[in-house]
Short mmCIF file of C-alpha atoms in Angstrom, two decimals:
data_model
loop_
_atom_site.label_atom_id
_atom_site.label_comp_id
_atom_site.label_asym_id
_atom_site.label_seq_id
_atom_site.Cartn_x
_atom_site.Cartn_y
_atom_site.Cartn_z
CA MET A 46 21.02 8.02 26.15
CA ASN A 47 22.10 10.33 23.28
CA TYR A 48 20.49 8.50 20.27
CA GLU A 49 21.11 11.46 18.05
CA HIS A 50 24.79 11.24 18.59
CA TYR A 51 24.70 7.49 18.24
CA PHE A 52 22.86 7.54 14.93
CA GLY A 53 25.05 10.32 13.63
CA ALA A 54 28.27 8.45 14.43
CA ASN A 55 26.97 5.39 12.64
CA ARG A 56 25.16 7.09 9.73
CA GLU A 57 27.68 6.12 7.01
CA LYS A 58 27.83 2.44 8.14
CA HIS A 59 24.05 2.25 8.33
CA LEU A 60 23.61 3.83 4.78
CA ALA A 61 26.23 1.48 3.32
CA GLU A 62 24.28 -1.51 4.75
CA LEU A 63 20.98 -0.19 3.42
CA LYS A 64 22.57 0.10 0.01
CA GLU A 65 23.44 -3.58 0.16
CA VAL A 66 19.94 -4.71 0.37
CA LEU A 67 18.81 -2.07 -2.12
CA ALA A 68 21.14 -3.67 -4.65
CA ILE A 69 19.30 -6.98 -4.50
CA PRO A 70 16.64 -6.93 -7.30
CA SER A 71 13.98 -8.64 -5.18
CA VAL A 72 11.13 -8.33 -7.67
CA SER A 73 8.48 -10.69 -6.42
CA CYS A 74 6.24 -10.84 -9.54
CA LEU A 75 8.99 -12.17 -11.88
CA SER A 76 10.00 -15.78 -11.43
CA GLU A 77 13.58 -14.97 -12.81
CA HIS A 78 14.24 -13.15 -9.61
CA SER A 79 13.40 -15.95 -7.23
CA PRO A 80 17.11 -16.40 -6.25
CA ASP A 81 17.25 -12.74 -5.47
CA MET A 82 14.20 -13.05 -3.25
CA VAL A 83 15.96 -15.77 -1.06
CA ARG A 84 19.15 -13.51 -0.97
CA ALA A 85 17.15 -10.49 0.29
CA ALA A 86 15.48 -12.61 2.91
CA GLU A 87 18.83 -14.12 4.16
CA TRP A 88 20.35 -10.62 4.05
CA LEU A 89 17.65 -9.45 6.43
CA ALA A 90 17.88 -12.40 8.71
CA ASN A 91 21.65 -11.78 9.08
CA LYS A 92 21.10 -8.20 9.89
CA MET A 93 18.43 -9.04 12.46
CA THR A 94 20.88 -11.44 14.17
CA GLU A 95 23.65 -8.87 14.10
CA ALA A 96 21.15 -6.33 15.65
CA GLY A 97 20.75 -8.71 18.61
CA LEU A 98 17.29 -10.17 17.80
CA GLU A 99 16.69 -13.73 18.73
CA HIS A 100 14.95 -16.77 17.19
CA VAL A 101 15.69 -15.38 13.70
CA ARG A 102 14.14 -17.78 11.31
CA LEU A 103 13.58 -17.89 7.52
CA HIS A 104 10.39 -19.68 6.71
CA ARG A 105 10.04 -21.25 3.26
CA THR A 106 6.55 -21.03 1.61
CA ASN A 107 4.97 -21.92 -1.63
CA GLY A 108 6.05 -18.37 -2.79
CA HIS A 109 8.81 -16.25 -1.30
CA PRO A 110 10.41 -16.62 2.20
CA ILE A 111 9.08 -15.01 5.36
CA VAL A 112 11.48 -13.83 7.93
CA THR A 113 10.63 -13.82 11.66
CA ALA A 114 12.60 -12.77 14.80
CA ASP A 115 11.90 -11.64 18.33
CA TYR A 116 13.35 -10.25 21.53
CA LEU A 117 10.99 -11.06 24.52
CA HIS A 118 12.69 -9.93 27.70
CA ALA A 119 10.29 -7.34 29.11
CA PRO A 120 7.81 -9.15 31.35
CA GLY A 121 4.63 -7.09 31.86
CA LYS A 122 5.45 -4.66 28.89
CA PRO A 123 3.62 -4.61 25.70
CA THR A 124 4.57 -6.71 22.71
CA VAL A 125 5.09 -4.97 19.32
CA LEU A 126 5.02 -6.75 16.09
CA VAL A 127 6.91 -4.93 13.32
CA TYR A 128 5.76 -5.76 9.75
CA GLY A 129 7.40 -4.74 6.48
CA HIS A 130 8.28 -6.25 3.08
CA TYR A 131 11.46 -6.75 1.11
CA ASP A 132 9.96 -7.40 -2.32
CA VAL A 133 9.86 -4.46 -4.83
CA GLN A 134 8.10 -3.52 -8.03
CA PRO A 135 9.73 -4.09 -11.40
CA ALA A 136 12.02 -1.13 -12.42
CA ASP A 137 10.63 -0.67 -15.89
CA PRO A 138 10.91 1.54 -17.83
CA LEU A 139 14.69 1.33 -17.32
CA ASP A 140 15.58 4.22 -19.63
CA LEU A 141 13.75 6.72 -17.38
CA TRP A 142 16.24 6.21 -14.41
CA ILE A 143 18.97 8.59 -13.88
CA THR A 144 21.06 6.00 -12.23
CA PRO A 145 20.39 2.15 -12.53
CA PRO A 146 17.60 1.10 -10.22
CA PHE A 147 19.64 -1.49 -8.28
CA GLU A 148 22.81 0.52 -8.02
CA PRO A 149 21.91 2.82 -5.02
CA ASP A 150 23.06 6.33 -5.39
CA ILE A 151 22.84 9.42 -3.01
CA ARG A 152 22.14 12.74 -4.57
CA ASP A 153 20.85 16.02 -3.02
CA GLY A 154 20.08 14.30 0.27
CA LYS A 155 18.04 11.57 -1.26
CA LEU A 156 18.95 7.86 -1.65
CA TYR A 157 17.90 6.60 -5.07
CA ALA A 158 17.04 2.99 -5.75
CA ARG A 159 14.04 0.73 -6.37
CA GLY A 160 12.75 -0.15 -2.89
CA ALA A 161 14.33 2.86 -1.24
CA THR A 162 11.06 4.13 0.25
CA ASP A 163 8.76 1.08 -0.60
CA ASP A 164 9.73 -0.64 1.64
CA LYS A 165 13.29 -1.55 2.33
CA GLY A 166 14.35 1.95 3.53
CA GLN A 167 11.52 2.21 5.90
CA LEU A 168 11.70 -1.36 7.21
CA PHE A 169 15.54 -0.90 7.74
CA LEU A 170 14.87 1.89 10.24
CA HIS A 171 13.17 -0.51 12.57
CA ILE A 172 16.00 -2.99 12.61
CA LYS A 173 18.56 -0.19 13.26
CA ALA A 174 16.43 1.49 16.00
CA ILE A 175 16.22 -1.82 17.87
CA GLU A 176 19.94 -2.50 17.40
CA ALA A 177 20.64 0.99 18.81
CA ILE A 178 18.61 0.57 21.88
CA LEU A 179 20.20 -2.88 22.60
CA LYS A 180 23.72 -1.54 22.07
CA GLN A 181 23.00 1.63 24.15
CA GLU A 182 21.03 0.11 26.92
CA GLY A 183 21.45 -3.57 26.78
CA GLU A 184 17.65 -4.18 26.86
CA LEU A 185 14.52 -3.14 25.09
CA PRO A 186 11.71 -1.23 26.73
CA VAL A 187 8.99 -3.57 25.27
CA ASN A 188 8.96 -6.99 23.68
CA ILE A 189 9.55 -7.11 19.97
CA LYS A 190 8.55 -9.38 17.12
CA LEU A 191 9.25 -8.93 13.44
CA CYS A 192 7.52 -10.47 10.49
CA ILE A 193 8.98 -9.54 7.09
CA GLU A 194 7.63 -10.92 3.90
CA GLY A 195 8.43 -10.90 0.23
CA GLU A 196 5.03 -10.81 -1.38
CA GLU A 197 3.38 -7.59 -0.46
CA GLU A 198 3.48 -6.35 -3.99
CA ILE A 199 1.48 -9.39 -5.13
CA THR A 200 -1.04 -9.17 -2.39
CA SER A 201 0.56 -11.25 0.26
CA PRO A 202 -0.79 -14.70 -0.53
CA SER A 203 1.80 -16.83 1.47
CA LEU A 204 1.63 -14.40 4.54
CA LEU A 205 -2.02 -14.63 4.81
CA HIS A 206 -1.78 -18.53 5.21
CA PHE A 207 1.30 -18.10 7.49
CA LEU A 208 -0.62 -15.71 9.69
CA GLU A 209 -3.67 -17.89 9.91
CA THR A 210 -1.45 -20.90 10.97
CA ASN A 211 1.09 -18.98 13.30
CA GLN A 212 -1.10 -16.67 15.34
CA GLU A 213 0.66 -17.60 18.54
CA LEU A 214 4.07 -16.88 17.01
CA LEU A 215 2.91 -13.46 15.86
CA ALA A 216 0.65 -12.53 18.74
CA ALA A 217 1.15 -8.89 19.87
CA ASP A 218 -0.51 -5.91 21.59
CA VAL A 219 0.17 -3.66 18.61
CA VAL A 220 1.32 -4.01 14.99
CA VAL A 221 3.59 -1.32 13.63
CA VAL A 222 3.92 -0.72 9.85
CA SER A 223 6.13 1.88 8.18
CA ASP A 224 5.02 1.83 4.62
CA THR A 225 3.11 5.06 4.17
CA PRO A 226 3.92 8.64 3.33
CA PHE A 227 3.93 11.94 5.13
CA LEU A 228 1.52 14.79 4.06
CA ASP A 229 4.64 16.75 2.93
CA ARG A 230 8.16 17.32 4.08
CA GLY A 231 8.20 17.90 7.82
CA LYS A 232 4.41 17.10 8.04
CA PRO A 233 4.00 13.59 9.50
CA SER A 234 0.80 11.80 9.28
CA ILE A 235 -0.76 8.55 10.76
CA THR A 236 -2.97 6.58 8.49
CA THR A 237 -6.27 5.56 10.30
CA GLY A 238 -7.75 3.78 7.30
CA LEU A 239 -6.73 1.83 4.19
CA ARG A 240 -9.37 1.23 1.54
CA GLY A 241 -9.99 -2.40 0.47
CA ILE A 242 -10.20 -3.45 -3.16
CA CYS A 243 -11.97 -5.82 -5.44
CA SER A 244 -11.65 -6.29 -9.04
CA LEU A 245 -13.36 -8.02 -12.04
CA GLU A 246 -13.11 -8.31 -15.79
CA ALA A 247 -16.43 -8.13 -17.70
CA THR A 248 -16.58 -9.55 -21.16
CA VAL A 249 -19.50 -8.93 -23.62
CA ASN A 250 -20.07 -11.29 -26.55
CA THR A 251 -22.50 -10.94 -29.43
CA ALA A 252 -22.20 -12.95 -32.75
CA ASN A 253 -19.86 -15.95 -33.24
CA THR A 254 -17.51 -13.94 -35.41
CA ASP A 255 -16.53 -10.18 -36.24
CA LEU A 256 -18.84 -8.92 -39.06
CA HIS A 257 -18.40 -6.48 -42.00
CA SER A 258 -19.94 -3.13 -40.97
CA GLY A 259 -21.26 -2.49 -44.53
CA LEU A 260 -23.01 -5.98 -44.76
CA TYR A 261 -24.27 -6.13 -41.26
CA GLY A 262 -24.13 -2.72 -39.81
CA GLY A 263 -27.46 -1.58 -38.33
CA GLY A 264 -28.89 -5.16 -38.24
CA VAL A 265 -26.81 -7.01 -35.55
CA PRO A 266 -25.68 -6.13 -32.02
CA ASN A 267 -22.16 -4.57 -31.62
CA ALA A 268 -20.28 -5.83 -28.60
CA LEU A 269 -18.54 -2.46 -28.13
CA HIS A 270 -21.91 -0.64 -28.23
CA ALA A 271 -23.40 -3.02 -25.74
CA LEU A 272 -20.44 -2.67 -23.40
CA VAL A 273 -20.15 0.98 -23.36
CA SER A 274 -24.01 1.47 -22.73
CA LEU A 275 -23.69 -1.06 -19.94
CA LEU A 276 -20.68 0.72 -18.27
CA ALA A 277 -22.63 3.99 -18.46
CA THR A 278 -25.10 2.63 -16.17
CA LEU A 279 -22.58 2.26 -13.24
CA HIS A 280 -22.75 5.80 -12.06
CA ASP A 281 -25.34 8.51 -11.88
CA GLU A 282 -24.78 12.09 -13.11
CA ARG A 283 -23.61 13.25 -9.65
CA GLY A 284 -20.69 10.84 -9.36
CA LYS A 285 -22.43 8.21 -7.24
CA VAL A 286 -22.15 4.45 -7.88
CA ALA A 287 -25.55 3.42 -9.21
CA VAL A 288 -25.18 -0.32 -8.24
CA GLU A 289 -27.98 -1.36 -5.86
CA GLY A 290 -26.70 -1.91 -2.42
CA PHE A 291 -23.22 -0.65 -3.22
CA TYR A 292 -22.99 1.68 -0.13
CA ALA A 293 -24.24 -0.89 2.40
CA GLY A 294 -21.62 -0.94 5.31
CA VAL A 295 -20.03 2.47 4.32
CA PRO A 296 -19.78 4.47 7.61
CA ASP A 297 -20.35 8.19 7.86
CA ILE A 298 -17.27 10.21 8.20
CA SER A 299 -16.90 11.01 11.93
CA PRO A 300 -16.73 14.62 13.18
CA LEU A 301 -13.07 13.96 14.30
CA MET A 302 -12.12 12.68 10.93
CA LYS A 303 -13.96 15.53 9.25
CA SER A 304 -11.87 17.90 11.31
CA GLU A 305 -8.62 16.05 10.36
CA PHE A 306 -9.53 16.15 6.69
CA ALA A 307 -10.10 19.81 6.91
CA LYS A 308 -6.63 20.37 8.46
CA LEU A 309 -5.14 18.86 5.36
CA ASN A 310 -5.91 22.14 3.49
CA HIS A 311 -6.07 20.56 0.09
CA ASP A 312 -6.00 23.42 -2.58
CA GLU A 313 -8.40 21.73 -4.98
CA GLU A 314 -8.13 24.53 -7.62
CA GLN A 315 -4.35 24.16 -7.60
CA LEU A 316 -4.60 20.39 -7.79
CA ARG A 317 -6.97 20.77 -10.78
CA LYS A 318 -4.50 23.09 -12.58
CA ASN A 319 -1.47 20.81 -11.71
CA LEU A 320 -3.22 17.92 -13.29
CA GLY A 321 -4.30 19.85 -16.47
CA LEU A 322 -7.95 19.33 -15.78
CA ASP A 323 -10.99 21.48 -16.65
CA ALA A 324 -12.60 20.21 -13.34
CA LEU A 325 -12.22 17.59 -10.58
CA TYR A 326 -14.73 14.88 -10.38
CA GLY A 327 -16.26 12.77 -7.73
CA GLU A 328 -19.28 11.95 -5.46
CA GLU A 329 -21.21 15.05 -4.67
CA GLY A 330 -21.09 16.42 -1.15
CA PHE A 331 -17.55 15.37 -0.31
CA SER A 332 -14.24 17.17 -0.41
CA PHE A 333 -11.34 15.76 -2.56
CA ALA A 334 -9.60 14.44 0.55
CA GLU A 335 -12.79 12.74 1.75
CA ARG A 336 -13.47 11.23 -1.70
CA ILE A 337 -9.92 9.68 -1.96
CA GLY A 338 -9.59 8.53 1.55
CA ALA A 339 -12.96 7.75 3.20
CA ARG A 340 -15.40 6.91 0.36
CA PRO A 341 -15.72 3.87 -1.89
CA THR A 342 -15.16 4.01 -5.66
CA LEU A 343 -15.84 2.02 -8.83
CA GLU A 344 -13.32 2.80 -11.58
CA LEU A 345 -12.82 1.59 -15.08
CA ASN A 346 -9.19 0.63 -15.51
CA GLY A 347 -9.33 -0.62 -19.13
CA VAL A 348 -11.92 -0.87 -21.83
CA TYR A 349 -10.96 -2.70 -25.10
CA GLY A 350 -12.33 -4.53 -28.06
CA GLY A 351 -12.51 -4.50 -31.88
CA PHE A 352 -9.73 -3.08 -34.05
CA GLN A 353 -7.16 -1.11 -32.46
CA GLY A 354 -4.34 -0.96 -35.05
CA GLU A 355 -3.38 1.93 -37.28
CA GLY A 356 -5.95 3.20 -39.79
CA MET A 357 -9.48 1.93 -40.17
CA LYS A 358 -11.07 -1.50 -40.21
CA THR A 359 -14.85 -1.49 -40.88
CA VAL A 360 -15.61 -4.27 -38.46
CA ILE A 361 -18.49 -4.96 -36.00
CA PRO A 362 -16.65 -6.63 -33.12
CA ARG A 363 -18.07 -9.80 -31.50
CA GLU A 364 -16.28 -9.22 -28.22
CA ALA A 365 -15.53 -6.32 -25.85
CA HIS A 366 -13.80 -6.12 -22.31
CA ALA A 367 -13.77 -3.97 -19.36
CA LYS A 368 -11.47 -4.08 -16.35
CA ILE A 369 -13.06 -2.74 -13.22
CA THR A 370 -11.71 -2.11 -9.74
CA CYS A 371 -13.57 -0.84 -6.56
CA ARG A 372 -11.91 0.74 -3.54
CA LEU A 373 -13.87 -0.28 -0.46
CA VAL A 374 -14.28 1.31 2.93
CA GLY A 375 -15.91 0.35 6.33
CA ASP A 376 -17.65 -3.11 6.38
CA GLN A 377 -18.05 -3.50 2.58
CA ASP A 378 -17.39 -7.11 1.77
CA PRO A 379 -15.44 -7.65 -1.55
CA GLN A 380 -17.35 -10.73 -2.62
CA ASP A 381 -20.70 -9.14 -1.81
CA ILE A 382 -19.74 -6.01 -3.88
CA LEU A 383 -18.61 -8.21 -6.79
CA ASP A 384 -21.86 -10.21 -6.69
CA LYS A 385 -23.93 -6.89 -6.74
CA ILE A 386 -21.98 -5.55 -9.64
CA THR A 387 -22.48 -8.74 -11.58
CA ARG A 388 -26.20 -8.59 -10.99
CA HIS A 389 -26.29 -4.85 -11.97
CA LEU A 390 -24.50 -5.74 -15.34
CA GLN A 391 -26.73 -8.72 -16.03
CA ARG A 392 -29.85 -6.54 -15.49
CA HIS A 393 -28.71 -3.92 -17.83
CA MET A 394 -27.38 -5.92 -20.73
CA ARG A 395 -28.66 -5.09 -24.15
CA PRO A 396 -30.72 -7.70 -26.15
CA GLY A 397 -28.45 -9.93 -28.31
CA ALA A 398 -25.42 -9.56 -26.09
CA LYS A 399 -24.07 -12.02 -23.54
CA LEU A 400 -22.11 -11.27 -20.37
CA SER A 401 -19.35 -13.23 -18.53
CA VAL A 402 -17.57 -12.02 -15.46
CA GLN A 403 -14.20 -12.99 -13.97
CA SER A 404 -13.37 -11.92 -10.46
CA GLY A 405 -9.86 -11.11 -9.20
CA VAL A 406 -8.38 -9.74 -6.12
CA LYS A 407 -10.48 -9.39 -2.96
CA ILE A 408 -9.18 -7.32 0.07
CA ARG A 409 -11.18 -5.81 2.98
CA ALA A 410 -10.71 -2.29 4.23
CA TYR A 411 -8.94 -1.38 7.39
CA ASP A 412 -9.90 1.25 9.94
CA ILE A 413 -8.93 2.18 13.34
CA ASP A 414 -10.40 4.83 15.82
CA PRO A 415 -8.11 7.93 15.75
CA SER A 416 -8.45 8.14 19.51
CA ASP A 417 -6.75 4.79 19.92
CA ARG A 418 -4.02 5.10 22.62
CA MET A 419 -1.38 3.47 20.38
CA LEU A 420 -1.96 6.08 17.76
CA ARG A 421 -1.77 8.93 20.29
CA LEU A 422 1.62 7.66 21.44
CA ALA A 423 2.84 7.45 17.84
CA ALA A 424 1.75 11.07 17.29
CA ASP A 425 3.53 12.01 20.50
CA ALA A 426 6.81 10.40 19.13
CA TYR A 427 6.47 12.35 15.81
CA GLU A 428 5.94 15.56 17.73
CA GLU A 429 8.96 14.98 19.85
CA VAL A 430 11.28 14.54 16.96
CA TYR A 431 9.64 16.67 14.15
CA GLY A 432 8.33 19.44 16.40
CA THR A 433 4.91 19.03 14.80
CA ARG A 434 2.17 16.57 15.71
CA ALA A 435 1.12 14.03 13.07
CA LEU A 436 -2.25 14.53 11.53
CA PHE A 437 -4.59 11.46 11.23
CA THR A 438 -5.47 10.68 7.51
CA LYS A 439 -7.01 7.87 5.53
CA ASP A 440 -5.13 6.29 2.71
CA GLY A 441 -6.96 5.62 -0.57
CA GLY A 442 -4.58 2.89 -1.46
CA GLY A 443 -3.98 -0.34 0.57
CA ILE A 444 -1.54 -2.75 2.20
CA PRO A 445 -3.15 -6.03 1.70
CA ILE A 446 -2.24 -7.86 4.88
CA VAL A 447 -3.02 -5.06 7.34
CA GLU A 448 -6.73 -5.87 7.77
CA ALA A 449 -5.82 -9.60 8.34
CA PHE A 450 -3.31 -8.61 11.04
CA ALA A 451 -5.98 -6.63 12.91
CA ARG A 452 -8.69 -9.24 12.52
CA LEU A 453 -6.60 -12.32 13.27
CA LEU A 454 -4.34 -10.97 15.96
CA GLY A 455 -6.94 -8.79 17.57
CA ALA A 456 -4.36 -5.83 17.75
CA PRO A 457 -4.36 -2.30 16.52
CA VAL A 458 -2.23 -1.56 13.59
CA VAL A 459 -0.23 1.74 13.70
CA LEU A 460 0.57 2.91 10.24
CA MET A 461 3.49 5.33 10.94
CA GLY A 462 5.44 5.77 7.71
CA PHE A 463 8.39 7.98 6.85
CA GLY A 464 7.96 8.27 3.10
CA LEU A 465 7.09 11.47 1.17
CA PRO A 466 4.37 11.68 -1.47
CA ASP A 467 6.83 12.59 -4.22
CA GLU A 468 9.37 9.82 -3.74
CA LYS A 469 8.17 8.01 -6.91
CA LEU A 470 7.48 4.64 -5.38
CA HIS A 471 6.57 2.14 -8.14
CA ALA A 472 7.99 4.62 -10.76
CA PRO A 473 11.38 5.40 -12.19
CA ASN A 474 13.86 7.24 -9.77
CA GLU A 475 12.29 6.01 -6.58
CA HIS A 476 14.06 7.54 -3.61
CA PHE A 477 14.01 7.98 0.13
CA ASN A 478 14.68 11.48 1.67
CA LEU A 479 17.65 11.10 4.08
CA GLU A 480 16.05 13.68 6.52
CA ASN A 481 13.39 11.10 7.14
CA PHE A 482 15.98 8.37 7.35
CA ASP A 483 17.66 10.32 10.21
CA LYS A 484 14.60 11.46 12.02
CA GLY A 485 12.76 8.25 11.38
CA LEU A 486 15.36 6.29 13.55
CA LEU A 487 14.79 8.78 16.33
CA THR A 488 11.08 8.63 16.06
CA ILE A 489 10.88 4.74 16.32
CA VAL A 490 13.16 4.85 19.43
CA SER A 491 10.85 7.41 20.97
CA PHE A 492 7.69 5.38 20.14
CA LEU A 493 9.19 2.20 21.61
CA LYS A 494 10.08 4.03 24.83
CA LYS A 495 6.67 5.67 25.09
CA LEU A 496 4.94 2.35 24.70
#
């Protein structure tokens, strides 16, 4: 079957359809967009039905709807579960968009809209690839299930419960996710690891009120002084996290992944210049690529307290705050890490200051062996279409539900995305390169056939 001809003949129709769903402002974190979330879910359900998928169902949750569908007519063949999300980030700041975020526009071979690459555009490829095979051949080479949610951007709380209670409905031999970027244009990559995350906010209190620095300065504890001295104990001078037991469960980087990282050829000096830095920073003994992909971190995301207005206020603040997140790898348990950080902070508190800690998000890391057969077949599919074999990488960010899919379904998760690093996901002027729209369709068809 000539799929290149088929997709070429239907390209304008497909792009017009994609624009329809991109025009729906399905912002999951804003309650005012709840009706739009339902509209986006219903739109996807209709397109799945039109594509020829069966048992299309919209599941109501305590949050936003989940859409499932399947086509199970290939006995003895693998079952593939395709996951994606239809929710998007807020579009602010609106004044930085060249064209309105929910009025899709094609310029210079790129489709601009919020959600174009994260994740509506990439998700749409799977629906159209499945539709193409059914229209061209009348049957699929594998069994297919789809699970599309509307809460990925807010850590997938409804989907986790749905997955725990519907494991039979979603059971599969492999889970496929297209929500990750290439290394660069024409250089596909397959993510073999996503870092987990945990977060906390630490608050330091001293006196029962702010105090005049002239009347009390030098004689009472200062909450900001106590906090910054406390935060300084979290790392040593070589960039290593100094919290006792922090690295328990962190695996060594395998020789295979070492070689894959080396193939990335990161120009660290050029990166330093591009970022306007005097030097890069990080854990000693690791390259930049290894630090951001395969090693855990502890980062300060916000430190505040005292007077922050214009001019001067001679005050000794009674309260100071720090927001902290950790990126986790391997078998690091988010709650265990939060407990260890809390104990570390308590041990290093200055006299006269009190500490309170509020924990936040907790997501485990995901890792898969690069030699897994499913990943190799995905690499074969990329090579067939792009003419270059995908490199195996590790992503410093995360997709919250991926680890749960692997753990609860007992299936490998193949992260084969079609985005590019410069497509401004989460930022103004988000876009999707149409070269990867065209080739992505062909790659998914190739992968399903190879399975």
